[in-house]
PDB file of C-alpha atoms and ligand atoms in Angstrom:
ATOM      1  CA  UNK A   1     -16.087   4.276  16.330  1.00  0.00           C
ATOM      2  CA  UNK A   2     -14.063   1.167  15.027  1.00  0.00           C
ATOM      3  CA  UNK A   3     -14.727   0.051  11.485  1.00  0.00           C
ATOM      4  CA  UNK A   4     -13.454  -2.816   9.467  1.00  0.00           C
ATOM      5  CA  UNK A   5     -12.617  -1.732   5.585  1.00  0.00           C
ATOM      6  CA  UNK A   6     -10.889  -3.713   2.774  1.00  0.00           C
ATOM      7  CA  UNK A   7      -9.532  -1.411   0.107  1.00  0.00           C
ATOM      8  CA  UNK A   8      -7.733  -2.335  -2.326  1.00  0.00           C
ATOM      9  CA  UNK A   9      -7.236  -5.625  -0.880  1.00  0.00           C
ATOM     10  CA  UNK A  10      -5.931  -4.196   2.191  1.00  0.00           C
ATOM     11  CA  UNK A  11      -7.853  -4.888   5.547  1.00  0.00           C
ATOM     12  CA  UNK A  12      -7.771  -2.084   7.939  1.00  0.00           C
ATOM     13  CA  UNK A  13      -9.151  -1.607  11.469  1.00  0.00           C
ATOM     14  CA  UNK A  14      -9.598   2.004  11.730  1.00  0.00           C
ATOM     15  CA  UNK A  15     -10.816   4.226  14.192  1.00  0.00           C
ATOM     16  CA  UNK A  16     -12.786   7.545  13.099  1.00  0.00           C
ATOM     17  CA  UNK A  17     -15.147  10.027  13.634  1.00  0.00           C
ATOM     18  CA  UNK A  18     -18.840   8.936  13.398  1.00  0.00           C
ATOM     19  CA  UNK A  19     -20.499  10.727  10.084  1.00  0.00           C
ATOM     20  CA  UNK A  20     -16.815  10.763   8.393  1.00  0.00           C
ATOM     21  CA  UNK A  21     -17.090  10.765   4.461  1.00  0.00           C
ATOM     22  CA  UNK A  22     -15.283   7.710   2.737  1.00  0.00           C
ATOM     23  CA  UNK A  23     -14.075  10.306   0.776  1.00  0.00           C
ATOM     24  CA  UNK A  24     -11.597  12.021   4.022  1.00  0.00           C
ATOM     25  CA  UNK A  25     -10.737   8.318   5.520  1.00  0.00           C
ATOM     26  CA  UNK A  26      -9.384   7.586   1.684  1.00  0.00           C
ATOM     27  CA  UNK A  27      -7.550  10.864   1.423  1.00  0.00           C
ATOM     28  CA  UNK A  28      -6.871  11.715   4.975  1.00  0.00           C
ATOM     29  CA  UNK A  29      -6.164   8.349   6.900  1.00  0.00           C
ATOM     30  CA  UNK A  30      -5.253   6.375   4.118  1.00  0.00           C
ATOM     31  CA  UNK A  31      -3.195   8.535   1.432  1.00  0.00           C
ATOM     32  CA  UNK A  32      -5.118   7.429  -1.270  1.00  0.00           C
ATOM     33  CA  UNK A  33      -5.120  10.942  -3.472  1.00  0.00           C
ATOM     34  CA  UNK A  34      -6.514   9.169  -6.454  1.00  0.00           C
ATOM     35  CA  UNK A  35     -10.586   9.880  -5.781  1.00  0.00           C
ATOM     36  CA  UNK A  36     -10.791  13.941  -6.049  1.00  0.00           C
ATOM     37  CA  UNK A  37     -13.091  16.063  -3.841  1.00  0.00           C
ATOM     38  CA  UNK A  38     -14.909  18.348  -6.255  1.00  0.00           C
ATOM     39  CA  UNK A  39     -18.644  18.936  -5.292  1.00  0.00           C
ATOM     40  CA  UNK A  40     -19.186  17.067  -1.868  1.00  0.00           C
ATOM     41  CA  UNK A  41     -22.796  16.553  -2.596  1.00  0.00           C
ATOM     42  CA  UNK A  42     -22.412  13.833  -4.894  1.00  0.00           C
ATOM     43  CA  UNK A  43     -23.178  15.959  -8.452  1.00  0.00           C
ATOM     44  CA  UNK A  44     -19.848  15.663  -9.828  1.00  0.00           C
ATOM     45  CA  UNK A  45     -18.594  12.430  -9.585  1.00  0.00           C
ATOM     46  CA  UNK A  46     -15.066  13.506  -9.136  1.00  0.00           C
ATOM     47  CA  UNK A  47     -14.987  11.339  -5.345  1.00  0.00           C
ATOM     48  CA  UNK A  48     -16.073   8.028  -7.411  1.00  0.00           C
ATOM     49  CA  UNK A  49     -14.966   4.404  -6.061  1.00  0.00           C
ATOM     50  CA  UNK A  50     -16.828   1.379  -6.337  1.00  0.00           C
ATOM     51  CA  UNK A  51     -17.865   0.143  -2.927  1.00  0.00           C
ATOM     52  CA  UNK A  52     -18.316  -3.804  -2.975  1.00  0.00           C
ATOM     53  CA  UNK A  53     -18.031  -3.964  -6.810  1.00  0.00           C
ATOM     54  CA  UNK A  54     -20.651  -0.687  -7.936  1.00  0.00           C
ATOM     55  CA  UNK A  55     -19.454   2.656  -8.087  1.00  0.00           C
ATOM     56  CA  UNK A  56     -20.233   4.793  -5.084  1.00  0.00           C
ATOM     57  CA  UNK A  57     -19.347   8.559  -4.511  1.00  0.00           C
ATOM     58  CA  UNK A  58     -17.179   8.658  -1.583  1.00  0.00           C
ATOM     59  CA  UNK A  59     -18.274  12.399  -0.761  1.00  0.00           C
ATOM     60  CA  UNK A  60     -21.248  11.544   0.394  1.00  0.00           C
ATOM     61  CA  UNK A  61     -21.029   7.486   1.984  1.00  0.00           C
ATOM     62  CA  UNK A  62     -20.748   7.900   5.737  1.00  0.00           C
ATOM     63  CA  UNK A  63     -17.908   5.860   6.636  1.00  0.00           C
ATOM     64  CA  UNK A  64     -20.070   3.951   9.045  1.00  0.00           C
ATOM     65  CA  UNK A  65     -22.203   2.527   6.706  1.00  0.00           C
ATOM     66  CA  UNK A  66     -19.268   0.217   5.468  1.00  0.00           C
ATOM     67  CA  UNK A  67     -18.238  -1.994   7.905  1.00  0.00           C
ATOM     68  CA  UNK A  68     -16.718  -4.850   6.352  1.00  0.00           C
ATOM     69  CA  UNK A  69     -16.994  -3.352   3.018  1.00  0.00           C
ATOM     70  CA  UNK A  70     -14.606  -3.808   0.195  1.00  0.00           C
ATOM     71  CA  UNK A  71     -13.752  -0.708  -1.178  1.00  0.00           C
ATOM     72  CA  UNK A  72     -11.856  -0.115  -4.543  1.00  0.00           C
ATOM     73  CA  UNK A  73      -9.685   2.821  -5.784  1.00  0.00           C
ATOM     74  CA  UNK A  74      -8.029   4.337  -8.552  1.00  0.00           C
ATOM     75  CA  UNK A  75      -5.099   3.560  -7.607  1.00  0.00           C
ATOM     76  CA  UNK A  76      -5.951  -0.587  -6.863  1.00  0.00           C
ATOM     77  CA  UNK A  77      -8.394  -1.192  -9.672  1.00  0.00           C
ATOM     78  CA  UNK A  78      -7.580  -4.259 -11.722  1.00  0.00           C
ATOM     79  CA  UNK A  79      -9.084  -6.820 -14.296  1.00  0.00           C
ATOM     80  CA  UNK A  80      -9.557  -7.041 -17.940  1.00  0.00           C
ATOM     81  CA  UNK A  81     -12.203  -4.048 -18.138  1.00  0.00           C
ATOM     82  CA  UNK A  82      -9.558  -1.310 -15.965  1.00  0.00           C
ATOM     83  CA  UNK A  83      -6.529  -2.318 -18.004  1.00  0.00           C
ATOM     84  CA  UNK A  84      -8.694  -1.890 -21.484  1.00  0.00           C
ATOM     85  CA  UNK A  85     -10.098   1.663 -19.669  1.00  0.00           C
ATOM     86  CA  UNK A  86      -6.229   2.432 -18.871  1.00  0.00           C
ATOM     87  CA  UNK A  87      -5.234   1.588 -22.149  1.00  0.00           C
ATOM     88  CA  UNK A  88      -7.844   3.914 -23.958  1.00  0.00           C
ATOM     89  CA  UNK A  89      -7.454   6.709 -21.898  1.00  0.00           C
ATOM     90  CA  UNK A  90      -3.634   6.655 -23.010  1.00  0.00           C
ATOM     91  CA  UNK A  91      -4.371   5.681 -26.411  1.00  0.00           C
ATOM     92  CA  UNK A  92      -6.604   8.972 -27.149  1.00  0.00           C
ATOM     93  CA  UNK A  93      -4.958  11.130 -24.180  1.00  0.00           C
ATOM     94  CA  UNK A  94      -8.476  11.893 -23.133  1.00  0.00           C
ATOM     95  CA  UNK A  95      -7.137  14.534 -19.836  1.00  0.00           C
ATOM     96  CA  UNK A  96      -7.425  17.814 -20.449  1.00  0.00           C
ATOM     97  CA  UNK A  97      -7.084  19.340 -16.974  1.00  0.00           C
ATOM     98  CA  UNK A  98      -6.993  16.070 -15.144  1.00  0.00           C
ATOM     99  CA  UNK A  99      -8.671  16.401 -12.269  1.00  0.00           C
ATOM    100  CA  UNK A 100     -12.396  14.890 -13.029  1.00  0.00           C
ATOM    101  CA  UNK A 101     -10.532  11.905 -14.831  1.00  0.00           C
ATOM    102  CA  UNK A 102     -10.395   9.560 -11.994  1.00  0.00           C
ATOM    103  CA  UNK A 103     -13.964   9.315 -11.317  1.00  0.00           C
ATOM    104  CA  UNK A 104     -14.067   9.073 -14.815  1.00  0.00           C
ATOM    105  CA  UNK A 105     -12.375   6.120 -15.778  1.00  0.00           C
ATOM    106  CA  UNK A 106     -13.842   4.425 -12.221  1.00  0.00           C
ATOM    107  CA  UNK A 107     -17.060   4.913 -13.575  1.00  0.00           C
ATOM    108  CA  UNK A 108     -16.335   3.978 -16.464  1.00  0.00           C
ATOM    109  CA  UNK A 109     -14.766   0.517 -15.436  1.00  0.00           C
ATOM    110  CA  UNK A 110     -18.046   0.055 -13.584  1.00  0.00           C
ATOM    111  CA  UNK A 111     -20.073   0.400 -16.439  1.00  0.00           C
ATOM    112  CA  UNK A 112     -18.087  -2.116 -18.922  1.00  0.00           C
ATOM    113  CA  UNK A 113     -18.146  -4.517 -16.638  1.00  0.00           C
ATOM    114  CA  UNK A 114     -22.085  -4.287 -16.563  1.00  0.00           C
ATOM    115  CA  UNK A 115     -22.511  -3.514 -20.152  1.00  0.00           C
ATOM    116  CA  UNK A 116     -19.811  -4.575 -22.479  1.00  0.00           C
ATOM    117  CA  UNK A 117     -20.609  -3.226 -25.532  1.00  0.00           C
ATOM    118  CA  UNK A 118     -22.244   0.117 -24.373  1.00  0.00           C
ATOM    119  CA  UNK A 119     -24.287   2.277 -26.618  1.00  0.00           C
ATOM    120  CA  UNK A 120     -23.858   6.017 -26.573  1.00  0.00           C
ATOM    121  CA  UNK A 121     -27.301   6.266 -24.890  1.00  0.00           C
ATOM    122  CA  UNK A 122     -25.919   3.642 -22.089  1.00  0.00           C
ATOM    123  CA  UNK A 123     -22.504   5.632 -21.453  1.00  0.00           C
ATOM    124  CA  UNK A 124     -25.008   9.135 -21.918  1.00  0.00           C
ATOM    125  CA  UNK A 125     -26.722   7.178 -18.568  1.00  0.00           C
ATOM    126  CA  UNK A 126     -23.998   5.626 -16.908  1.00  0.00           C
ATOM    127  CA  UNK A 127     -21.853   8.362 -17.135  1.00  0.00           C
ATOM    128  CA  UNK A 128     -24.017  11.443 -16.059  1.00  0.00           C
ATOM    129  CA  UNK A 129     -23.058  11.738 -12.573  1.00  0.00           C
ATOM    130  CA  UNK A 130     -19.412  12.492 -13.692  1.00  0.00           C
ATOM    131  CA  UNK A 131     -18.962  16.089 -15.272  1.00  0.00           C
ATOM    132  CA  UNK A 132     -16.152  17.114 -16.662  1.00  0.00           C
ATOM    133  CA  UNK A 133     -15.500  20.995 -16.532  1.00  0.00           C
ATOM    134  CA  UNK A 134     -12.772  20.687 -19.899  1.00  0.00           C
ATOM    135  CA  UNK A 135     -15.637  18.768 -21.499  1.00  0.00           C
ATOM    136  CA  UNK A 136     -13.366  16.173 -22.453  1.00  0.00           C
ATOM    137  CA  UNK A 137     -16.805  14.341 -23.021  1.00  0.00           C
ATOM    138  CA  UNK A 138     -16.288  13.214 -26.891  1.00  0.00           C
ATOM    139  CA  UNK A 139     -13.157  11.750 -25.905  1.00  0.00           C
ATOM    140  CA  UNK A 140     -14.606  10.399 -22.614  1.00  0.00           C
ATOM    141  CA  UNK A 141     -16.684   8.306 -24.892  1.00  0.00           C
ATOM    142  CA  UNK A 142     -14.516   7.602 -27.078  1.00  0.00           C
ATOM    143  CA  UNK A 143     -12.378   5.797 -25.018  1.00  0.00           C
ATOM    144  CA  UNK A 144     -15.086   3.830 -23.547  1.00  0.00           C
ATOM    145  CA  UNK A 145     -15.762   2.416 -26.759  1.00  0.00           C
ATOM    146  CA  UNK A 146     -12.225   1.265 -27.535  1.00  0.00           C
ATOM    147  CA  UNK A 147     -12.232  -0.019 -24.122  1.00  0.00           C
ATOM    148  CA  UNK A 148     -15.451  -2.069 -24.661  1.00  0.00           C
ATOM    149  CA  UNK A 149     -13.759  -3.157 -28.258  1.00  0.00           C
ATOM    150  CA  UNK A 150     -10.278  -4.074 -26.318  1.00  0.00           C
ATOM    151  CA  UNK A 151     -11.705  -5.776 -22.903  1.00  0.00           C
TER     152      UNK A 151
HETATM  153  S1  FES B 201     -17.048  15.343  -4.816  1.00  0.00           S
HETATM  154 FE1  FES B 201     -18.271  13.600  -4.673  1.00  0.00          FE
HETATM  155  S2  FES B 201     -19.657  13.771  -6.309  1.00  0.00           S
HETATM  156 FE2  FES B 201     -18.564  15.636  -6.335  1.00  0.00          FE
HETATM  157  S1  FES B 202     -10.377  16.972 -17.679  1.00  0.00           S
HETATM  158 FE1  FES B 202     -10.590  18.831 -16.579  1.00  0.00          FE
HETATM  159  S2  FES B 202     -12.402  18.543 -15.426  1.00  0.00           S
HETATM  160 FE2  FES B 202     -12.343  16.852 -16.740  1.00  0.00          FE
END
């Protein structure tokens, strides 16, 4: 099965498996380590990218659903709303462990850019399908709202 993907900008013509996760053609054909596998039934949010603009978790998108879709990453996110995530994230060290965080701050980017001044019942909704096993979650929010102050 040949499918046509953009990620991060990048166009690729790439030849997989039918039924393979986004998750194992970002990791495995692509060496994009930034999107985590934690749960692989889409509970954790650790896997999250945003698929043509909306965050998507990658564990659980069959790659063949995506022809000709644009798919973002950690590592390639850009605009005013990731760099004033970035800079939050930094600015209150929210990480404890580390390894939710990316799925974290994707979501997170995704949200800002829909709702720029988010109340703590909008990141409470926006943000459930991303645990955190640290609990970092006071700082999780906090950083959202210095992003949403900063963007
Ligand atoms: S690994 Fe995808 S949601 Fe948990
Ligand atoms: S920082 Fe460790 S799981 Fe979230």
């Amino acid at each position: 099965m040949t499918i046509k993907l953009t990620v991060n900008g990048t166009e690729h013509d790439l030849d997989l498996p039918e039924g393979m996760p986004l998750l194992w053609v970002l990791r495995d054909r692509l060496g994009l380590t930034g999107a985590k596998y934690g749960c692989g039934i889409a509970q954790c949010g650790a896997c999250m990218v945003h698929v043509d603009g909306s965050p998507r978790p990658s564990c659980i998108t069959p790659v063949e659903t995506l022809d000709g879709a644009q798919v973002t990453t950690i590592e390639g996110v850009e605009g005013k709303e990731a760099e004033a995530v970035r800079a939050a994230w930094q600015g209150i060290d929210v990480p404890q462990c580390g390894y939710c965080q990316s799925g974290q701050i994707m979501s997170a980017i995704a949200l800002l850019r829909e709702v720029p001044e988010p109340s703590d019942a909008d990141i409470d909704e926006r943000m459930s399908g991303n645990l955190c096993r640290c609990a970092a979650y006071m700082r999780i929010r906090q950083a959202i709202k210095d992003a949403a102050r900063n963007v």
